[in-house]
Short mmCIF file of N, CA and C and ligand atoms in Angstrom, two decimals:
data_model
loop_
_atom_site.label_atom_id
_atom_site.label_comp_id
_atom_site.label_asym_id
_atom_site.label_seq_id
_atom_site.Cartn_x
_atom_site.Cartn_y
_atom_site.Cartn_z
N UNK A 1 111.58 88.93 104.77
CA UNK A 1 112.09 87.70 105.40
C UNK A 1 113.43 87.32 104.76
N UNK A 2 114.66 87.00 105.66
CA UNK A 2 115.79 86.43 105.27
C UNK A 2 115.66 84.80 104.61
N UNK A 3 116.68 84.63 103.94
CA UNK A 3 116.47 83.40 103.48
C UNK A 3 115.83 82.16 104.38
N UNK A 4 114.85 81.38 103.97
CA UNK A 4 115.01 80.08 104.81
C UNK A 4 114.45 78.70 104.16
N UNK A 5 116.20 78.18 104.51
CA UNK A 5 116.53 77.04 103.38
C UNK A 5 115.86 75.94 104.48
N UNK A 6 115.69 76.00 105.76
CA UNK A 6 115.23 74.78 106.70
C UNK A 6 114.53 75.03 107.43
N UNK A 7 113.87 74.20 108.38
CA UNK A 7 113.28 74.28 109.65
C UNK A 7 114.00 74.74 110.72
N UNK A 8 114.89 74.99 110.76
CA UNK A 8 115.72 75.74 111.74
C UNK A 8 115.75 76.97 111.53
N UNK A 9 116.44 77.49 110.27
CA UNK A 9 116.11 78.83 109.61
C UNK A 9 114.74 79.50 110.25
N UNK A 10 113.89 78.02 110.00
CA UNK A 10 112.34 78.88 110.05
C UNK A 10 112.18 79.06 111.38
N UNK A 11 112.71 78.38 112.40
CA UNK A 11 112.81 78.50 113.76
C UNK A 11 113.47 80.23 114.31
N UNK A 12 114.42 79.94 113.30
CA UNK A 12 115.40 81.42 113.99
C UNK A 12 114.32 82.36 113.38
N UNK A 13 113.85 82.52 112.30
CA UNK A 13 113.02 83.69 111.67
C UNK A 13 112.32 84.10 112.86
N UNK A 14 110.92 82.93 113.28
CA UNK A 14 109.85 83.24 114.30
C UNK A 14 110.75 83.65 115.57
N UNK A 15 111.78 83.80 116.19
CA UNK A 15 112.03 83.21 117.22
C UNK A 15 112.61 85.12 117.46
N UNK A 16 112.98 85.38 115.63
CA UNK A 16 113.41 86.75 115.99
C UNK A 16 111.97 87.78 115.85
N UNK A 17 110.88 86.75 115.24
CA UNK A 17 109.93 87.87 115.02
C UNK A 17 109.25 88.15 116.53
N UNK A 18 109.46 86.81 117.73
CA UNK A 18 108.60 87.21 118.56
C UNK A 18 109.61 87.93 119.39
N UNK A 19 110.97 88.09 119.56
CA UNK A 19 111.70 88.83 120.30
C UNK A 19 111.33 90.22 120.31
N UNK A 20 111.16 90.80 119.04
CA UNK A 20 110.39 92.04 118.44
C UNK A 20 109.23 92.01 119.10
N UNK A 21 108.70 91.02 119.00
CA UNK A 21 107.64 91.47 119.55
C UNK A 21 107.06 91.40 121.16
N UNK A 22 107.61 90.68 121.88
CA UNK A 22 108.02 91.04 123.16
C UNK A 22 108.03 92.50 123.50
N UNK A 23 109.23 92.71 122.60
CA UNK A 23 110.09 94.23 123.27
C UNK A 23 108.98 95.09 122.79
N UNK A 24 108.09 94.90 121.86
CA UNK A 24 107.08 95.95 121.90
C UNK A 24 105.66 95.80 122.78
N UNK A 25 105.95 94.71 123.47
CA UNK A 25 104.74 94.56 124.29
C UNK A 25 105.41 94.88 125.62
N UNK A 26 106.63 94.78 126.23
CA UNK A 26 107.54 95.85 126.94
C UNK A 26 107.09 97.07 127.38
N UNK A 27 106.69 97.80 126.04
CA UNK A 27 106.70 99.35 125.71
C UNK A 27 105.25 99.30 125.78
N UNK A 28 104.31 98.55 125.19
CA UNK A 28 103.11 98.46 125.61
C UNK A 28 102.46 98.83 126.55
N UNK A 29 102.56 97.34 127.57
CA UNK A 29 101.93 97.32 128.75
C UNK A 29 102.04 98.68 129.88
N UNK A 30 102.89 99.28 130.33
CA UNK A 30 103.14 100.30 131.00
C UNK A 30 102.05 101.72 130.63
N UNK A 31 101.82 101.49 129.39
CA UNK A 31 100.71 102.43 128.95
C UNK A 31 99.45 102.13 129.40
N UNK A 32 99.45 100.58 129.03
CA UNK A 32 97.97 99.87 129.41
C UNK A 32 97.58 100.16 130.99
N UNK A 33 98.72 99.69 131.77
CA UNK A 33 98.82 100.07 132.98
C UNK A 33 97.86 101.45 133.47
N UNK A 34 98.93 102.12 133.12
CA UNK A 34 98.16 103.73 133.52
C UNK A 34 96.59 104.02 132.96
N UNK A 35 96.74 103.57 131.95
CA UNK A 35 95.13 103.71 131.73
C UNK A 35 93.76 102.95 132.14
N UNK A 36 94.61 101.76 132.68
CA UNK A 36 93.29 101.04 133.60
C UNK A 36 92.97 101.71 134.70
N UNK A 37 91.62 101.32 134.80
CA UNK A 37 90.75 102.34 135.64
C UNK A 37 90.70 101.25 136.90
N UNK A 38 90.42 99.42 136.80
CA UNK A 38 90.56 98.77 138.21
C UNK A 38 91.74 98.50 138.17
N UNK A 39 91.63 98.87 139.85
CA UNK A 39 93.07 98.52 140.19
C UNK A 39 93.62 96.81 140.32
N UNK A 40 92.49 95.94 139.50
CA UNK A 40 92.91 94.50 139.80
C UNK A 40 93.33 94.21 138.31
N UNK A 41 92.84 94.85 137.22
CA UNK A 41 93.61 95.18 136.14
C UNK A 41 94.93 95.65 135.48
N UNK A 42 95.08 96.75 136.75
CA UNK A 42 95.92 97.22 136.31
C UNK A 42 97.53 96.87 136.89
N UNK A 43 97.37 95.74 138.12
CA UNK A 43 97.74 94.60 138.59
C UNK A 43 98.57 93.91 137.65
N UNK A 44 97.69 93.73 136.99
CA UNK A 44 97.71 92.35 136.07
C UNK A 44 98.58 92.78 135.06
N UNK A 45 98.08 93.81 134.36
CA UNK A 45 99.46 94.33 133.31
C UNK A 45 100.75 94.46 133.85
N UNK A 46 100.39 95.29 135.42
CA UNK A 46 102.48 95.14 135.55
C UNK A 46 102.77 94.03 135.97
N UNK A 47 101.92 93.69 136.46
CA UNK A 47 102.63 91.64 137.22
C UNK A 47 103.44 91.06 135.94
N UNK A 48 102.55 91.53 134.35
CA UNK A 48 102.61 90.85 132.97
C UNK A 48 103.80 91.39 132.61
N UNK A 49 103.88 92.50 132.82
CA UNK A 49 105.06 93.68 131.99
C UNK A 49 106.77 92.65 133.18
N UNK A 50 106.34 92.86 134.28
CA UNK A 50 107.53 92.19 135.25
C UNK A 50 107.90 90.73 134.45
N UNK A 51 106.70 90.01 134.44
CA UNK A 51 106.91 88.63 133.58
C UNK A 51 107.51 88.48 132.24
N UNK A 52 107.07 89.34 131.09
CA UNK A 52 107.22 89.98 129.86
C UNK A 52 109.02 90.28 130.25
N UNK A 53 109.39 90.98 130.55
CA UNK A 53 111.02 91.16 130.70
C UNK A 53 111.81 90.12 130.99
N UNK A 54 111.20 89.14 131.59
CA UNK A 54 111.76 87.86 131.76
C UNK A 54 111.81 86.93 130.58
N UNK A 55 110.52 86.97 129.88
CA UNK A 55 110.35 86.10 128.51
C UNK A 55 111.28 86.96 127.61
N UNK A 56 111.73 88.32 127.78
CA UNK A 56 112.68 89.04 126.73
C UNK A 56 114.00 87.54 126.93
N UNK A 57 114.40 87.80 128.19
CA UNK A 57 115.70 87.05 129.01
C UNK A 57 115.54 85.83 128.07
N UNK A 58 114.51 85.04 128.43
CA UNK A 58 114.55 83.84 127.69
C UNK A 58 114.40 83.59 126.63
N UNK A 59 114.22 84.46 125.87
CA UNK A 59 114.05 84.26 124.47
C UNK A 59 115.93 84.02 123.83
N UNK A 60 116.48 85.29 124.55
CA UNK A 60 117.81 85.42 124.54
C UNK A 60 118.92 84.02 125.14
N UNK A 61 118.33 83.35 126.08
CA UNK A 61 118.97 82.03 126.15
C UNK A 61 118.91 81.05 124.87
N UNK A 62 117.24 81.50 124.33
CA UNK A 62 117.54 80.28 123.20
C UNK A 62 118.11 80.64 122.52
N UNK A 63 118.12 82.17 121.66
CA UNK A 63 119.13 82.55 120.89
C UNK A 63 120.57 81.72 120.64
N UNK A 64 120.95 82.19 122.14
CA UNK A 64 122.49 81.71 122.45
C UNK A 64 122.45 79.87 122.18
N UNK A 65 121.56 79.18 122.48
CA UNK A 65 121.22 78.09 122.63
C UNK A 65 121.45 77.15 120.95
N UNK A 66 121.14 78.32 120.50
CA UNK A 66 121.74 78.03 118.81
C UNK A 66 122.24 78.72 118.08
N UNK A 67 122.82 79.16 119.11
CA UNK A 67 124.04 79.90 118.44
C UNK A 67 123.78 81.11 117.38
N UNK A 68 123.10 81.63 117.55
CA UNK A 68 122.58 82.59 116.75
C UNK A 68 122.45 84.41 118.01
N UNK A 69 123.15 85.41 117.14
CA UNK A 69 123.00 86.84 118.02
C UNK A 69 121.39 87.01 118.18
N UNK A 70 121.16 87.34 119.57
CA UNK A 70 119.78 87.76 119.52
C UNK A 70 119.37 89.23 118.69
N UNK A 71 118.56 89.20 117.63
CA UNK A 71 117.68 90.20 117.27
C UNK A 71 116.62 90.24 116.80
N UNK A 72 115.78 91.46 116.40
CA UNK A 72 114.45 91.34 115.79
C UNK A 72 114.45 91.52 114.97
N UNK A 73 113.32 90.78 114.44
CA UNK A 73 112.69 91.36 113.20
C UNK A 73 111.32 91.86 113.07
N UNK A 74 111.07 93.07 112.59
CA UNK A 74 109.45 93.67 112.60
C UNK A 74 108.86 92.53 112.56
N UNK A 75 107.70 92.22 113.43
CA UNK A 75 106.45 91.44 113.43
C UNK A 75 105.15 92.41 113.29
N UNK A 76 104.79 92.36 111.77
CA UNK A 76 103.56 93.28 111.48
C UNK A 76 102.28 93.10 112.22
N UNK A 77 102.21 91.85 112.33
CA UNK A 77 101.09 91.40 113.23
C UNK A 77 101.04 92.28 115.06
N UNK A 78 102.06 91.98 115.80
CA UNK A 78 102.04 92.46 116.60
C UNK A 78 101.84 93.93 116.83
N UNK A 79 102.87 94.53 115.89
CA UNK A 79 102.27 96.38 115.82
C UNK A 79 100.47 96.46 115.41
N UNK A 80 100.26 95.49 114.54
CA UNK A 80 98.92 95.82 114.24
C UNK A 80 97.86 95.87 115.35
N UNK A 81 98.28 94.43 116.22
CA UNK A 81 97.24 94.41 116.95
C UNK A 81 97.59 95.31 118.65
N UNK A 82 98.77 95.88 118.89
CA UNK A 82 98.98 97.02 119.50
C UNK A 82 98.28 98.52 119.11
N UNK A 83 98.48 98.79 117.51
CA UNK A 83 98.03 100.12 116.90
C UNK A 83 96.35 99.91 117.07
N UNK A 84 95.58 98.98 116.75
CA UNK A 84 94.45 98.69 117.14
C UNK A 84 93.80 98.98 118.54
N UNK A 85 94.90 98.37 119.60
CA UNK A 85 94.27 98.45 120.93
C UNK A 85 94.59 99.83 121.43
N UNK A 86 95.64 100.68 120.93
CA UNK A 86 95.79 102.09 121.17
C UNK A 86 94.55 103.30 120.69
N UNK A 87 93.92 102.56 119.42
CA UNK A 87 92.73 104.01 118.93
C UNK A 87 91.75 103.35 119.88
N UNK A 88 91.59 101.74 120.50
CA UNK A 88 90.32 101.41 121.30
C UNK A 88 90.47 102.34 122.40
N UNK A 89 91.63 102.30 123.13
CA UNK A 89 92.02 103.18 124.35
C UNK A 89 91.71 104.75 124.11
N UNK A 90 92.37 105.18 123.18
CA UNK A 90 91.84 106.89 122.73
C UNK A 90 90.04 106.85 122.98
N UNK A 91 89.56 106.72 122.20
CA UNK A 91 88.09 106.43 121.59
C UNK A 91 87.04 105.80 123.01
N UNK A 92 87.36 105.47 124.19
CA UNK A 92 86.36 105.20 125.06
C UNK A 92 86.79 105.76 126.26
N UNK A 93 85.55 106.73 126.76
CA UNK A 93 85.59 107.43 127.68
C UNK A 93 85.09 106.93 128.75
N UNK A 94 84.05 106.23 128.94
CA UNK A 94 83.80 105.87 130.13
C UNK A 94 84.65 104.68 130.59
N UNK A 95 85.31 104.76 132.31
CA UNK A 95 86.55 104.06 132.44
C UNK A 95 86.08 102.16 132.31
N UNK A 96 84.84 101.89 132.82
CA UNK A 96 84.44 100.79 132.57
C UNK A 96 84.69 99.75 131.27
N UNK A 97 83.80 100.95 129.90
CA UNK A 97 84.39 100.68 129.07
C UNK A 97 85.06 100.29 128.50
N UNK A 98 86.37 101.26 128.39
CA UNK A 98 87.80 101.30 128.10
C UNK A 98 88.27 100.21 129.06
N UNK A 99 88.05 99.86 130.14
CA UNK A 99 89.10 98.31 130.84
C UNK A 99 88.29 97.26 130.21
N UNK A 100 87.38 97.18 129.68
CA UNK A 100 86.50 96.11 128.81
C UNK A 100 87.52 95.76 127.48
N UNK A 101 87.63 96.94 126.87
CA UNK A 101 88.64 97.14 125.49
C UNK A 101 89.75 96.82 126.15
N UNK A 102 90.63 97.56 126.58
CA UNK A 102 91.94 97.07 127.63
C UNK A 102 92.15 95.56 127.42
N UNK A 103 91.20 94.98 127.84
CA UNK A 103 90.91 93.31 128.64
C UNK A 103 91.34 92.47 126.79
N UNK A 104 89.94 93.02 125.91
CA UNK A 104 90.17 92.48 125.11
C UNK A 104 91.07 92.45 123.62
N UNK A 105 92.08 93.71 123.75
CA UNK A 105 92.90 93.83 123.51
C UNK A 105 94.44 92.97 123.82
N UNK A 106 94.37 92.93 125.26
CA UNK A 106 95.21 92.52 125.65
C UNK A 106 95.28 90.83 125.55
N UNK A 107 94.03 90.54 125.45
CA UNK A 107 93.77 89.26 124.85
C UNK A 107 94.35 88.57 123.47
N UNK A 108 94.05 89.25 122.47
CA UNK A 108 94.73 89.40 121.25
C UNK A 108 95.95 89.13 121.41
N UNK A 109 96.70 89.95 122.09
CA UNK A 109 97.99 89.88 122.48
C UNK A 109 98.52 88.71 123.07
N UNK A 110 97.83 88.21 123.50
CA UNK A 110 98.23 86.74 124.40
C UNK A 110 97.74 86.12 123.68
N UNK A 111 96.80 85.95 122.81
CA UNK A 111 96.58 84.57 121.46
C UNK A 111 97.59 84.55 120.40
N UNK A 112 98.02 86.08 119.81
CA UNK A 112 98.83 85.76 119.08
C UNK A 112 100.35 85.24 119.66
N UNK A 113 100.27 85.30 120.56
CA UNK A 113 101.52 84.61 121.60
C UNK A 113 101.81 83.37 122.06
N UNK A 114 100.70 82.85 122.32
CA UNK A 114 100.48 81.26 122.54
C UNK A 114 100.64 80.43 121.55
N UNK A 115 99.88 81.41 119.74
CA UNK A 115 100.39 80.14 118.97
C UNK A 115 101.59 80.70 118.67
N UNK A 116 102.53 82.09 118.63
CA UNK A 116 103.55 81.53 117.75
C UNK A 116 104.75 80.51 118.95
N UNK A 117 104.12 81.03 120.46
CA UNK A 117 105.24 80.13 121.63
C UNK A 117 104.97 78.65 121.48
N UNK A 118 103.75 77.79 120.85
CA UNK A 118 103.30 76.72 120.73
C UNK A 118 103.88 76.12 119.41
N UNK A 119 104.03 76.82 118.42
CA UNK A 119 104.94 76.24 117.02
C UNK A 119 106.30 76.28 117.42
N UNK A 120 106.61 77.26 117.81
CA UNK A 120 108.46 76.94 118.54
C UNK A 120 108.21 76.29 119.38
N UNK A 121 108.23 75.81 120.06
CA UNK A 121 107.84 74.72 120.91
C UNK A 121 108.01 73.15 120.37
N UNK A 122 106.72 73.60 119.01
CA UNK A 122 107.03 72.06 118.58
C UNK A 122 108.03 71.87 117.43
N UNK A 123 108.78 73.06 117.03
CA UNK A 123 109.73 72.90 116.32
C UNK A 123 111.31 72.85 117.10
N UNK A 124 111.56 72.95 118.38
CA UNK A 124 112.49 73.17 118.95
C UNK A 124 112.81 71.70 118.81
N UNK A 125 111.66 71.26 119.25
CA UNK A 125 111.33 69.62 119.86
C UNK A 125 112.24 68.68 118.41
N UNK A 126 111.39 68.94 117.18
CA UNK A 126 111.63 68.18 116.20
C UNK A 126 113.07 68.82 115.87
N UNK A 127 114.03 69.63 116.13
CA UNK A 127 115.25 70.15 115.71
C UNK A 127 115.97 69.05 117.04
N UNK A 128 115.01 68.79 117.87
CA UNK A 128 115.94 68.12 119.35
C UNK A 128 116.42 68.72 120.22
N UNK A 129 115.97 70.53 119.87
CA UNK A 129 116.66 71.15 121.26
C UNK A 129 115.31 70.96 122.26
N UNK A 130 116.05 70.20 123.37
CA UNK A 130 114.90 70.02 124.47
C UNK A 130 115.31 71.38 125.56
N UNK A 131 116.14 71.70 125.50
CA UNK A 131 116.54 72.99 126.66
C UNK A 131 115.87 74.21 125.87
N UNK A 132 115.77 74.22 124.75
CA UNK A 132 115.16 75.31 124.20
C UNK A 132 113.54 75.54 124.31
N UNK A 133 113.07 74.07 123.97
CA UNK A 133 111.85 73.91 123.89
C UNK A 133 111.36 73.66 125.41
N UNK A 134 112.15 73.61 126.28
CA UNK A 134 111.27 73.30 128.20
C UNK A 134 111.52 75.37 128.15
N UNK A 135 112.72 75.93 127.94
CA UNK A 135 112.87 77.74 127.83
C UNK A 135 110.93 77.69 127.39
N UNK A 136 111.14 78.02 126.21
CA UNK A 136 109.95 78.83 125.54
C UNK A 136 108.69 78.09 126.17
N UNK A 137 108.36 76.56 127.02
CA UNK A 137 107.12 76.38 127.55
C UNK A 137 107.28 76.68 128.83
N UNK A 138 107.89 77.46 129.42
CA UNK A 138 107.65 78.09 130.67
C UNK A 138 107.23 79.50 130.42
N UNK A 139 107.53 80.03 129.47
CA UNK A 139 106.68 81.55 128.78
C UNK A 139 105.39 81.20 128.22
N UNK A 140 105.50 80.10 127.81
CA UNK A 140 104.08 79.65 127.24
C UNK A 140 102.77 79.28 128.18
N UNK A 141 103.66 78.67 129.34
CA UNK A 141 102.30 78.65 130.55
C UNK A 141 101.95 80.57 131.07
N UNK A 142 102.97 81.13 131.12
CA UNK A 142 102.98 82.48 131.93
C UNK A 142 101.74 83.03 130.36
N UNK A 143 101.84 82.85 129.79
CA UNK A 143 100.77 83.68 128.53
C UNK A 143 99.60 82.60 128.79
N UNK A 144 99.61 81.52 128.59
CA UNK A 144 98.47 80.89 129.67
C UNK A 144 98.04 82.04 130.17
N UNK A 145 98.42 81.77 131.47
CA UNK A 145 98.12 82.00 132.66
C UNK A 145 97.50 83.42 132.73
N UNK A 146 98.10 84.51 132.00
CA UNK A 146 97.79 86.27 131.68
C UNK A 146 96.49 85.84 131.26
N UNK A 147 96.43 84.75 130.03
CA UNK A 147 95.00 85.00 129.30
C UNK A 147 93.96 84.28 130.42
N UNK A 148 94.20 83.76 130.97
CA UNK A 148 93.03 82.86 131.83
C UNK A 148 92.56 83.98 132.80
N UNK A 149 93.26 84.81 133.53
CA UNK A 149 93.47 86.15 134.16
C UNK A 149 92.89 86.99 133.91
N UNK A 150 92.60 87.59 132.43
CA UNK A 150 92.16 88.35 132.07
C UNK A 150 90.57 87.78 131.67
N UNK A 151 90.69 86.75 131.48
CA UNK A 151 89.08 85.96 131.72
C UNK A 151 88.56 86.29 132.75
N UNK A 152 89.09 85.85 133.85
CA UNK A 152 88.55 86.26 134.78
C UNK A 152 88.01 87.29 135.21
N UNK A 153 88.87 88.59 134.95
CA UNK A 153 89.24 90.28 135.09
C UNK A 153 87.87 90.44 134.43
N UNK A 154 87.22 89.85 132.80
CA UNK A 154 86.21 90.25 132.21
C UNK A 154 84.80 90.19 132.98
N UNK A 155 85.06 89.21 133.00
CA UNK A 155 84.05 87.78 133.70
C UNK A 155 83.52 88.80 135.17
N UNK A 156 84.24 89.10 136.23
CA UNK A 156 83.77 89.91 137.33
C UNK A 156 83.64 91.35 136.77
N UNK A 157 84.07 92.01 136.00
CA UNK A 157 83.60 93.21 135.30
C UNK A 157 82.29 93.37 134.96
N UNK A 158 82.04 92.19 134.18
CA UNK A 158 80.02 91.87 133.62
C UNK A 158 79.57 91.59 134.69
N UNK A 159 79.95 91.23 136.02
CA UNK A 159 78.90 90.57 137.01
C UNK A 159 78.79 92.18 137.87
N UNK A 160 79.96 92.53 137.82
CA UNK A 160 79.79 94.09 138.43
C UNK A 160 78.90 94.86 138.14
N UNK A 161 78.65 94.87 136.51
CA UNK A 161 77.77 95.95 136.06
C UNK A 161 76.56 95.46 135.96
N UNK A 162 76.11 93.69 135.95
CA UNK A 162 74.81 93.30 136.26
C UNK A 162 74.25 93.30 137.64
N UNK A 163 75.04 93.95 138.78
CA UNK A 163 74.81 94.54 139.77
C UNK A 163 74.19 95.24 140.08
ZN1 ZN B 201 110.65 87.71 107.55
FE1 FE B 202 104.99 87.48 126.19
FE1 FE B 203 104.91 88.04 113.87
FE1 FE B 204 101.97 87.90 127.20
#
């Protein structure tokens, strides 16, 4: 971690760790994609991956927004919980399965997203950028919205197989 003498600092830190981590959920999803077995799943990742390129975009307005070059910084967390959902994907053969893992993988991914889009959020607020902080809660409903989605996606999966 680069120095950080303020709450702004600490703003730009997270703001570059989730840019990173975006761009690796970018590279992600397209994998996830191909390996879902329903096609209402596998929906849902590129609808996410289409959305996901957009939250890259906006991340990059706030950048500019304070004046700061957009870049990343490794977010260990995010590779972790990607490298995780990649041996779940190897490791289950039956396709049911594996979109079960898929689901709750991809979940992970959208929790650790909500809180770090929910602390920028409320730190944009207390710095006073309100254009920054309405940016990052319109990505913050869209990760909503993926995770409520993928509730659902689970939710008719179990009713399928208690069929
Ligand atoms: Zn750091
Ligand atoms: Fe995202
Ligand atoms: Fe991180
Ligand atoms: Fe997301």
């Amino acid at each position: 971690m680069s120095t950080v003498k303020s709450l702004e600092d600490l703003f730009v830190h997270h703001l570059k760790d989730i840019y990173y981590a975006e761009k690796q959920i970018v590279k992600a999803l397209p994998k996830m994609a191909k390996k879902a077995d329903s096609d209402k799943l596998r929906k849902a990742f590129e609808d996410h991956l289409k959305e996901t390129e957009g939250q890259v975009k906006r991340l990059e307005q706030v950048f500019e927004l304070f004046g700061v070059k957009a870049a990343g910084e490794t977010c260990p967390a995010i590779e972790g919980i990607i490298k995780e959902g990649e041996e779940g994907i190897k490791d289950a053969k039956d396709p049911d399965v594996r979109d079960a893992g898929m689901i709750a993988d991809a979940q992970a991914v959208e929790h650790y997203e909500i809180s770090r889009y929910g602390t920028l959020i409320a730190w944009a607020k207390q710095l006073g950028k309100k254009e920054a902080a309405s940016l990052l809660q319109q990505t913050l409903d869209q990760e909503y919205k993926a995770d409520q989605l993928l509730s659902k996606l689970a939710e008719g999966q179990l009713n399928k197989e208690a069929a």
